[in-house]
């Protein structure tokens, strides 16, 4: 069982927006603004797409945005494209001896 | 261009050992914190271990699941990160990724570059 809880799957049609949630506790997501998100296509390494809850690394499309409320962080993808179909993982710093924890991942299907 | 190339994975019996390597290029390796992250077949990501960059005293960090069994090290003269895996268990079976930390010196646990991974299979 992963430390952070994500929905197993979400789907949307091209052009639509979707949101993926990532729920933790006050010891991780809720306690720090150190949430990141990764995109992973099948058979590929993860790609870094969001850090510090809302920031996008250079080169990442502005269709990707992050937010947080309490113990839940969210990733929103607007203007869905076929290439967005992938697995998405959230991650958070934790004040425990585990240092950093990941969510279980969410499979995004573009219909 | 940043490149991370892992090697050293393979099939090992329970209780056995393995040493993974990660050759880095395209950035000033010594100043950045580095980590190992693993992914069991069909499963999610799990951070395993981290090593701080130069200027921070060579601090190491481990997930509770591997503490006392795995040892991370780095050779900045060779731009290489290592992970020594001892007392391996079936649940250690995974693709092991080497990942560059966004932060210099102290890890911030944001992984901005990843290798393609090396597969470790623990089975009798």
PDB file of C-alpha atoms in Angstrom:
ATOM      1  CA  UNK A   1       0.000   0.000   0.000  1.00  0.00           C
ATOM      2  CA  UNK A   2       1.437   3.351  -1.092  1.00  0.00           C
ATOM      3  CA  UNK A   3       1.855   6.209   1.347  1.00  0.00           C
ATOM      4  CA  UNK A   4      -0.075   8.633  -0.888  1.00  0.00           C
ATOM      5  CA  UNK A   5      -3.475   7.723  -2.350  1.00  0.00           C
ATOM      6  CA  UNK A   6      -4.274   8.310  -6.010  1.00  0.00           C
ATOM      7  CA  UNK A   7      -7.208   7.082  -8.078  1.00  0.00           C
ATOM      8  CA  UNK A   8      -6.252   4.023 -10.099  1.00  0.00           C
ATOM      9  CA  UNK A   9      -7.526   5.493 -13.334  1.00  0.00           C
ATOM     10  CA  UNK A  10      -9.028   8.585 -14.908  1.00  0.00           C
ATOM     11  CA  UNK A  11     -10.124   9.272 -18.450  1.00  0.00           C
ATOM     12  CA  UNK A  12     -11.068  12.158 -20.664  1.00  0.00           C
ATOM     13  CA  UNK A  13     -11.646  13.091 -24.267  1.00  0.00           C
ATOM     14  CA  UNK A  14      -9.256  15.156 -26.368  1.00  0.00           C
ATOM     15  CA  UNK A  15      -9.549  18.834 -25.539  1.00  0.00           C
ATOM     16  CA  UNK A  16     -11.109  18.249 -22.141  1.00  0.00           C
ATOM     17  CA  UNK A  17      -9.508  18.827 -18.744  1.00  0.00           C
ATOM     18  CA  UNK A  18      -8.934  16.196 -16.084  1.00  0.00           C
ATOM     19  CA  UNK A  19      -7.738  16.337 -12.503  1.00  0.00           C
ATOM     20  CA  UNK A  20      -5.823  13.672 -10.607  1.00  0.00           C
ATOM     21  CA  UNK A  21      -5.902  13.784  -6.817  1.00  0.00           C
ATOM     22  CA  UNK A  22      -3.165  12.756  -4.411  1.00  0.00           C
ATOM     23  CA  UNK A  23      -4.168  12.375  -0.769  1.00  0.00           C
ATOM     24  CA  UNK A  24      -1.720  12.137   2.085  1.00  0.00           C
ATOM     25  CA  UNK A  25      -1.577  13.296   5.665  1.00  0.00           C
ATOM     26  CA  UNK A  26      -0.383  16.252   7.697  1.00  0.00           C
ATOM     27  CA  UNK A  27       3.006  14.497   7.870  1.00  0.00           C
ATOM     28  CA  UNK A  28       3.578  14.741   4.139  1.00  0.00           C
ATOM     29  CA  UNK A  29       1.324  16.541   1.624  1.00  0.00           C
ATOM     30  CA  UNK A  30      -0.428  18.646   4.236  1.00  0.00           C
ATOM     31  CA  UNK A  31       2.688  19.568   6.144  1.00  0.00           C
ATOM     32  CA  UNK A  32       4.989  20.723   3.370  1.00  0.00           C
ATOM     33  CA  UNK A  33       4.779  22.462   0.004  1.00  0.00           C
ATOM     34  CA  UNK A  34       7.146  19.872  -1.427  1.00  0.00           C
ATOM     35  CA  UNK A  35       4.837  18.001  -3.775  1.00  0.00           C
ATOM     36  CA  UNK A  36       5.954  16.862  -7.211  1.00  0.00           C
ATOM     37  CA  UNK A  37       4.388  14.996 -10.119  1.00  0.00           C
ATOM     38  CA  UNK A  38       5.834  12.620 -12.717  1.00  0.00           C
ATOM     39  CA  UNK A  39       4.543  11.330 -16.035  1.00  0.00           C
ATOM     40  CA  UNK A  40       5.516   7.837 -17.153  1.00  0.00           C
ATOM     41  CA  UNK A  41       4.767   6.368 -20.557  1.00  0.00           C
ATOM     42  CA  UNK A  42       4.821   2.555 -20.899  1.00  0.00           C
ATOM     43  CA  UNK A  43       8.332   1.179 -20.895  1.00  0.00           C
ATOM     44  CA  UNK A  44       9.853   4.596 -20.293  1.00  0.00           C
ATOM     45  CA  UNK A  45      11.468   6.363 -17.366  1.00  0.00           C
ATOM     46  CA  UNK A  46       9.389   8.877 -15.393  1.00  0.00           C
ATOM     47  CA  UNK A  47       9.411  12.502 -16.506  1.00  0.00           C
ATOM     48  CA  UNK A  48       9.435  15.365 -13.996  1.00  0.00           C
ATOM     49  CA  UNK A  49       6.471  17.705 -14.644  1.00  0.00           C
ATOM     50  CA  UNK A  50       5.593  19.618 -11.446  1.00  0.00           C
ATOM     51  CA  UNK A  51       7.511  20.591  -8.281  1.00  0.00           C
ATOM     52  CA  UNK A  52       6.865  22.729  -5.223  1.00  0.00           C
ATOM     53  CA  UNK A  53       3.149  21.967  -5.719  1.00  0.00           C
ATOM     54  CA  UNK A  54       2.657  24.399  -8.601  1.00  0.00           C
ATOM     55  CA  UNK A  55       5.929  24.955 -10.472  1.00  0.00           C
ATOM     56  CA  UNK A  56       6.671  23.553 -13.925  1.00  0.00           C
ATOM     57  CA  UNK A  57      10.230  22.672 -14.939  1.00  0.00           C
ATOM     58  CA  UNK A  58      11.514  24.340 -18.069  1.00  0.00           C
ATOM     59  CA  UNK A  59      10.091  22.734 -21.209  1.00  0.00           C
ATOM     60  CA  UNK A  60       6.966  21.273 -19.602  1.00  0.00           C
ATOM     61  CA  UNK A  61       3.729  22.326 -21.267  1.00  0.00           C
ATOM     62  CA  UNK A  62       1.604  24.914 -19.462  1.00  0.00           C
ATOM     63  CA  UNK A  63      -1.319  22.535 -19.950  1.00  0.00           C
ATOM     64  CA  UNK A  64      -0.042  20.858 -16.776  1.00  0.00           C
ATOM     65  CA  UNK A  65      -0.781  22.593 -13.484  1.00  0.00           C
ATOM     66  CA  UNK A  66      -0.639  21.672  -9.827  1.00  0.00           C
ATOM     67  CA  UNK A  67      -2.432  22.740  -6.680  1.00  0.00           C
ATOM     68  CA  UNK A  68      -2.932  21.712  -3.075  1.00  0.00           C
ATOM     69  CA  UNK A  69      -5.631  21.995  -0.454  1.00  0.00           C
ATOM     70  CA  UNK A  70      -5.032  20.576   2.980  1.00  0.00           C
ATOM     71  CA  UNK A  71      -3.758  17.004   2.719  1.00  0.00           C
ATOM     72  CA  UNK A  72      -4.679  16.640  -0.962  1.00  0.00           C
ATOM     73  CA  UNK A  73      -2.618  17.724  -3.939  1.00  0.00           C
ATOM     74  CA  UNK A  74      -3.976  17.764  -7.475  1.00  0.00           C
ATOM     75  CA  UNK A  75      -2.627  17.662 -11.013  1.00  0.00           C
ATOM     76  CA  UNK A  76      -4.775  19.193 -13.737  1.00  0.00           C
ATOM     77  CA  UNK A  77      -4.173  18.579 -17.409  1.00  0.00           C
ATOM     78  CA  UNK A  78      -6.067  20.910 -19.712  1.00  0.00           C
ATOM     79  CA  UNK A  79      -6.640  20.532 -23.439  1.00  0.00           C
ATOM     80  CA  UNK A  80      -6.071  16.773 -23.276  1.00  0.00           C
ATOM     81  CA  UNK A  81      -4.004  15.302 -26.085  1.00  0.00           C
ATOM     82  CA  UNK A  82      -3.448  11.704 -27.098  1.00  0.00           C
ATOM     83  CA  UNK A  83       0.203  11.959 -26.024  1.00  0.00           C
ATOM     84  CA  UNK A  84      -0.918  12.679 -22.439  1.00  0.00           C
ATOM     85  CA  UNK A  85      -2.041   9.063 -22.078  1.00  0.00           C
ATOM     86  CA  UNK A  86       0.354   7.738 -19.442  1.00  0.00           C
ATOM     87  CA  UNK A  87       0.725   6.902 -15.770  1.00  0.00           C
ATOM     88  CA  UNK A  88       1.034   9.821 -13.362  1.00  0.00           C
ATOM     89  CA  UNK A  89       2.669   9.694  -9.938  1.00  0.00           C
ATOM     90  CA  UNK A  90       2.618  12.236  -7.143  1.00  0.00           C
ATOM     91  CA  UNK A  91       5.366  12.503  -4.563  1.00  0.00           C
ATOM     92  CA  UNK A  92       5.841  14.401  -1.326  1.00  0.00           C
ATOM     93  CA  UNK A  93       8.571  15.070   1.153  1.00  0.00           C
ATOM     94  CA  UNK A  94       7.751  13.564   4.508  1.00  0.00           C
ATOM     95  CA  UNK A  95       9.120  14.502   7.864  1.00  0.00           C
ATOM     96  CA  UNK A  96       9.447  10.838   8.779  1.00  0.00           C
ATOM     97  CA  UNK A  97      12.464   8.585   8.291  1.00  0.00           C
ATOM     98  CA  UNK A  98      11.137   7.716   4.837  1.00  0.00           C
ATOM     99  CA  UNK A  99      12.123  11.190   3.530  1.00  0.00           C
ATOM    100  CA  UNK A 100      10.009  11.013   0.345  1.00  0.00           C
ATOM    101  CA  UNK A 101       6.909   9.034  -0.550  1.00  0.00           C
ATOM    102  CA  UNK A 102       5.107   8.346  -3.830  1.00  0.00           C
ATOM    103  CA  UNK A 103       1.503   7.734  -4.692  1.00  0.00           C
ATOM    104  CA  UNK A 104       0.403   4.469  -6.232  1.00  0.00           C
ATOM    105  CA  UNK A 105      -0.008   6.030  -9.656  1.00  0.00           C
ATOM    106  CA  UNK A 106      -2.966   6.938 -11.866  1.00  0.00           C
ATOM    107  CA  UNK A 107      -3.463   5.644 -15.376  1.00  0.00           C
ATOM    108  CA  UNK A 108      -4.797   8.355 -17.660  1.00  0.00           C
ATOM    109  CA  UNK A 109      -6.715   7.182 -20.704  1.00  0.00           C
ATOM    110  CA  UNK A 110      -7.467   9.633 -23.499  1.00  0.00           C
ATOM    111  CA  UNK A 111     -10.672   8.391 -25.098  1.00  0.00           C
TER     112      UNK A 111
ATOM    113  CA  UNK B   1      22.610  16.588 -22.542  1.00  0.00           C
ATOM    114  CA  UNK B   2      22.161  14.879 -19.187  1.00  0.00           C
ATOM    115  CA  UNK B   3      22.580  11.118 -19.392  1.00  0.00           C
ATOM    116  CA  UNK B   4      22.282   8.506 -16.665  1.00  0.00           C
ATOM    117  CA  UNK B   5      23.126   4.915 -17.566  1.00  0.00           C
ATOM    118  CA  UNK B   6      22.510   2.157 -15.044  1.00  0.00           C
ATOM    119  CA  UNK B   7      24.116  -1.270 -15.089  1.00  0.00           C
ATOM    120  CA  UNK B   8      24.700  -4.249 -12.829  1.00  0.00           C
ATOM    121  CA  UNK B   9      21.235  -5.725 -12.556  1.00  0.00           C
ATOM    122  CA  UNK B  10      20.507  -9.413 -12.981  1.00  0.00           C
ATOM    123  CA  UNK B  11      19.088 -12.571 -11.462  1.00  0.00           C
ATOM    124  CA  UNK B  12      20.185 -13.319  -7.912  1.00  0.00           C
ATOM    125  CA  UNK B  13      19.058 -15.824  -5.296  1.00  0.00           C
ATOM    126  CA  UNK B  14      17.389 -14.737  -2.056  1.00  0.00           C
ATOM    127  CA  UNK B  15      20.047 -13.679   0.423  1.00  0.00           C
ATOM    128  CA  UNK B  16      22.444 -12.786  -2.356  1.00  0.00           C
ATOM    129  CA  UNK B  17      24.162  -9.541  -3.276  1.00  0.00           C
ATOM    130  CA  UNK B  18      24.447  -7.260  -6.267  1.00  0.00           C
ATOM    131  CA  UNK B  19      26.128  -3.942  -7.033  1.00  0.00           C
ATOM    132  CA  UNK B  20      24.420  -1.437  -9.282  1.00  0.00           C
ATOM    133  CA  UNK B  21      26.225   1.396 -11.050  1.00  0.00           C
ATOM    134  CA  UNK B  22      25.004   4.607 -12.642  1.00  0.00           C
ATOM    135  CA  UNK B  23      27.310   6.468 -15.022  1.00  0.00           C
ATOM    136  CA  UNK B  24      26.420  10.148 -15.296  1.00  0.00           C
ATOM    137  CA  UNK B  25      27.323  12.709 -17.935  1.00  0.00           C
ATOM    138  CA  UNK B  26      26.210  16.096 -19.218  1.00  0.00           C
ATOM    139  CA  UNK B  27      26.239  17.910 -15.872  1.00  0.00           C
ATOM    140  CA  UNK B  28      28.558  18.627 -12.948  1.00  0.00           C
ATOM    141  CA  UNK B  29      27.918  15.352 -11.173  1.00  0.00           C
ATOM    142  CA  UNK B  30      29.740  16.143  -7.948  1.00  0.00           C
ATOM    143  CA  UNK B  31      27.571  19.061  -6.853  1.00  0.00           C
ATOM    144  CA  UNK B  32      24.200  17.343  -7.163  1.00  0.00           C
ATOM    145  CA  UNK B  33      22.430  14.995  -4.812  1.00  0.00           C
ATOM    146  CA  UNK B  34      21.541  11.669  -6.431  1.00  0.00           C
ATOM    147  CA  UNK B  35      19.037   8.943  -5.636  1.00  0.00           C
ATOM    148  CA  UNK B  36      17.956   5.429  -6.503  1.00  0.00           C
ATOM    149  CA  UNK B  37      14.249   4.850  -7.106  1.00  0.00           C
ATOM    150  CA  UNK B  38      12.783   1.428  -7.853  1.00  0.00           C
ATOM    151  CA  UNK B  39       9.670   0.130  -9.524  1.00  0.00           C
ATOM    152  CA  UNK B  40       8.457  -3.416  -9.010  1.00  0.00           C
ATOM    153  CA  UNK B  41       6.918  -5.040 -12.120  1.00  0.00           C
ATOM    154  CA  UNK B  42       3.534  -3.464 -12.784  1.00  0.00           C
ATOM    155  CA  UNK B  43       3.750  -1.396  -9.615  1.00  0.00           C
ATOM    156  CA  UNK B  44       4.442   2.185  -8.577  1.00  0.00           C
ATOM    157  CA  UNK B  45       7.595   4.091  -7.742  1.00  0.00           C
ATOM    158  CA  UNK B  46       9.465   3.698  -4.460  1.00  0.00           C
ATOM    159  CA  UNK B  47      12.376   5.869  -3.374  1.00  0.00           C
ATOM    160  CA  UNK B  48      15.212   3.684  -2.111  1.00  0.00           C
ATOM    161  CA  UNK B  49      18.243   5.766  -1.199  1.00  0.00           C
ATOM    162  CA  UNK B  50      19.926   9.138  -1.678  1.00  0.00           C
ATOM    163  CA  UNK B  51      23.388  10.670  -1.462  1.00  0.00           C
ATOM    164  CA  UNK B  52      24.022  14.365  -0.980  1.00  0.00           C
ATOM    165  CA  UNK B  53      26.220  16.413  -3.306  1.00  0.00           C
ATOM    166  CA  UNK B  54      29.619  17.875  -2.519  1.00  0.00           C
ATOM    167  CA  UNK B  55      29.771  20.474   0.210  1.00  0.00           C
ATOM    168  CA  UNK B  56      27.330  18.648   2.434  1.00  0.00           C
ATOM    169  CA  UNK B  57      29.592  16.127   4.091  1.00  0.00           C
ATOM    170  CA  UNK B  58      28.601  13.089   2.077  1.00  0.00           C
ATOM    171  CA  UNK B  59      25.310  12.364   3.781  1.00  0.00           C
ATOM    172  CA  UNK B  60      23.353   9.244   2.889  1.00  0.00           C
ATOM    173  CA  UNK B  61      19.661   8.497   3.213  1.00  0.00           C
ATOM    174  CA  UNK B  62      17.695   5.240   3.086  1.00  0.00           C
ATOM    175  CA  UNK B  63      14.110   4.078   2.969  1.00  0.00           C
ATOM    176  CA  UNK B  64      13.165   2.014   5.997  1.00  0.00           C
ATOM    177  CA  UNK B  65      12.563  -1.002   3.722  1.00  0.00           C
ATOM    178  CA  UNK B  66      16.252  -1.208   2.742  1.00  0.00           C
ATOM    179  CA  UNK B  67      18.043   0.303   5.731  1.00  0.00           C
ATOM    180  CA  UNK B  68      20.824  -1.977   6.920  1.00  0.00           C
ATOM    181  CA  UNK B  69      20.805  -4.042   3.705  1.00  0.00           C
ATOM    182  CA  UNK B  70      21.595  -1.527   0.947  1.00  0.00           C
ATOM    183  CA  UNK B  71      24.524   0.903   0.799  1.00  0.00           C
ATOM    184  CA  UNK B  72      24.720   3.909  -1.496  1.00  0.00           C
ATOM    185  CA  UNK B  73      28.021   5.446  -2.521  1.00  0.00           C
ATOM    186  CA  UNK B  74      29.442   7.707  -5.199  1.00  0.00           C
ATOM    187  CA  UNK B  75      32.784   8.293  -6.916  1.00  0.00           C
ATOM    188  CA  UNK B  76      32.816  11.877  -8.137  1.00  0.00           C
ATOM    189  CA  UNK B  77      36.113  11.312  -9.977  1.00  0.00           C
ATOM    190  CA  UNK B  78      34.310   8.743 -12.137  1.00  0.00           C
ATOM    191  CA  UNK B  79      30.928  10.521 -12.235  1.00  0.00           C
ATOM    192  CA  UNK B  80      29.355   7.312 -10.973  1.00  0.00           C
ATOM    193  CA  UNK B  81      26.734   6.454  -8.371  1.00  0.00           C
ATOM    194  CA  UNK B  82      26.548   2.991  -6.833  1.00  0.00           C
ATOM    195  CA  UNK B  83      24.088   0.906  -4.868  1.00  0.00           C
ATOM    196  CA  UNK B  84      25.262  -2.201  -3.035  1.00  0.00           C
ATOM    197  CA  UNK B  85      22.356  -4.573  -2.461  1.00  0.00           C
ATOM    198  CA  UNK B  86      22.849  -7.235   0.223  1.00  0.00           C
ATOM    199  CA  UNK B  87      20.542  -9.780   1.852  1.00  0.00           C
ATOM    200  CA  UNK B  88      18.224  -9.547  -1.112  1.00  0.00           C
ATOM    201  CA  UNK B  89      14.599 -10.612  -0.816  1.00  0.00           C
ATOM    202  CA  UNK B  90      11.956 -11.474  -3.393  1.00  0.00           C
ATOM    203  CA  UNK B  91      10.255  -8.137  -2.685  1.00  0.00           C
ATOM    204  CA  UNK B  92      13.383  -6.315  -3.844  1.00  0.00           C
ATOM    205  CA  UNK B  93      12.652  -7.459  -7.393  1.00  0.00           C
ATOM    206  CA  UNK B  94      12.273  -4.260  -9.395  1.00  0.00           C
ATOM    207  CA  UNK B  95      13.620  -1.970 -12.067  1.00  0.00           C
ATOM    208  CA  UNK B  96      16.128   0.270 -10.307  1.00  0.00           C
ATOM    209  CA  UNK B  97      16.383   3.816 -11.610  1.00  0.00           C
ATOM    210  CA  UNK B  98      19.181   6.255 -10.974  1.00  0.00           C
ATOM    211  CA  UNK B  99      17.835   9.794 -10.645  1.00  0.00           C
ATOM    212  CA  UNK B 100      19.447  13.212 -10.454  1.00  0.00           C
ATOM    213  CA  UNK B 101      18.103  15.491  -7.732  1.00  0.00           C
ATOM    214  CA  UNK B 102      17.054  19.016  -8.669  1.00  0.00           C
ATOM    215  CA  UNK B 103      18.935  20.347  -5.668  1.00  0.00           C
ATOM    216  CA  UNK B 104      22.649  20.801  -5.335  1.00  0.00           C
ATOM    217  CA  UNK B 105      24.351  19.642  -2.132  1.00  0.00           C
ATOM    218  CA  UNK B 106      21.331  18.707  -0.030  1.00  0.00           C
ATOM    219  CA  UNK B 107      18.623  16.537  -1.624  1.00  0.00           C
ATOM    220  CA  UNK B 108      15.249  18.149  -2.258  1.00  0.00           C
ATOM    221  CA  UNK B 109      13.806  14.852  -3.518  1.00  0.00           C
ATOM    222  CA  UNK B 110      12.735  16.268  -6.872  1.00  0.00           C
ATOM    223  CA  UNK B 111      14.123  14.007  -9.591  1.00  0.00           C
ATOM    224  CA  UNK B 112      14.605  15.965 -12.789  1.00  0.00           C
ATOM    225  CA  UNK B 113      16.515  13.357 -14.800  1.00  0.00           C
ATOM    226  CA  UNK B 114      16.212   9.571 -14.771  1.00  0.00           C
ATOM    227  CA  UNK B 115      18.106   6.727 -16.354  1.00  0.00           C
ATOM    228  CA  UNK B 116      16.398   3.867 -18.156  1.00  0.00           C
ATOM    229  CA  UNK B 117      16.828   1.523 -15.216  1.00  0.00           C
ATOM    230  CA  UNK B 118      18.465  -1.823 -14.523  1.00  0.00           C
ATOM    231  CA  UNK B 119      16.370  -4.858 -13.611  1.00  0.00           C
ATOM    232  CA  UNK B 120      17.042  -6.790 -10.425  1.00  0.00           C
ATOM    233  CA  UNK B 121      15.282 -10.131 -10.085  1.00  0.00           C
ATOM    234  CA  UNK B 122      15.493 -12.009  -6.784  1.00  0.00           C
ATOM    235  CA  UNK B 123      14.414 -15.602  -7.207  1.00  0.00           C
ATOM    236  CA  UNK B 124      15.576 -19.123  -6.494  1.00  0.00           C
TER     237      UNK B 124
END
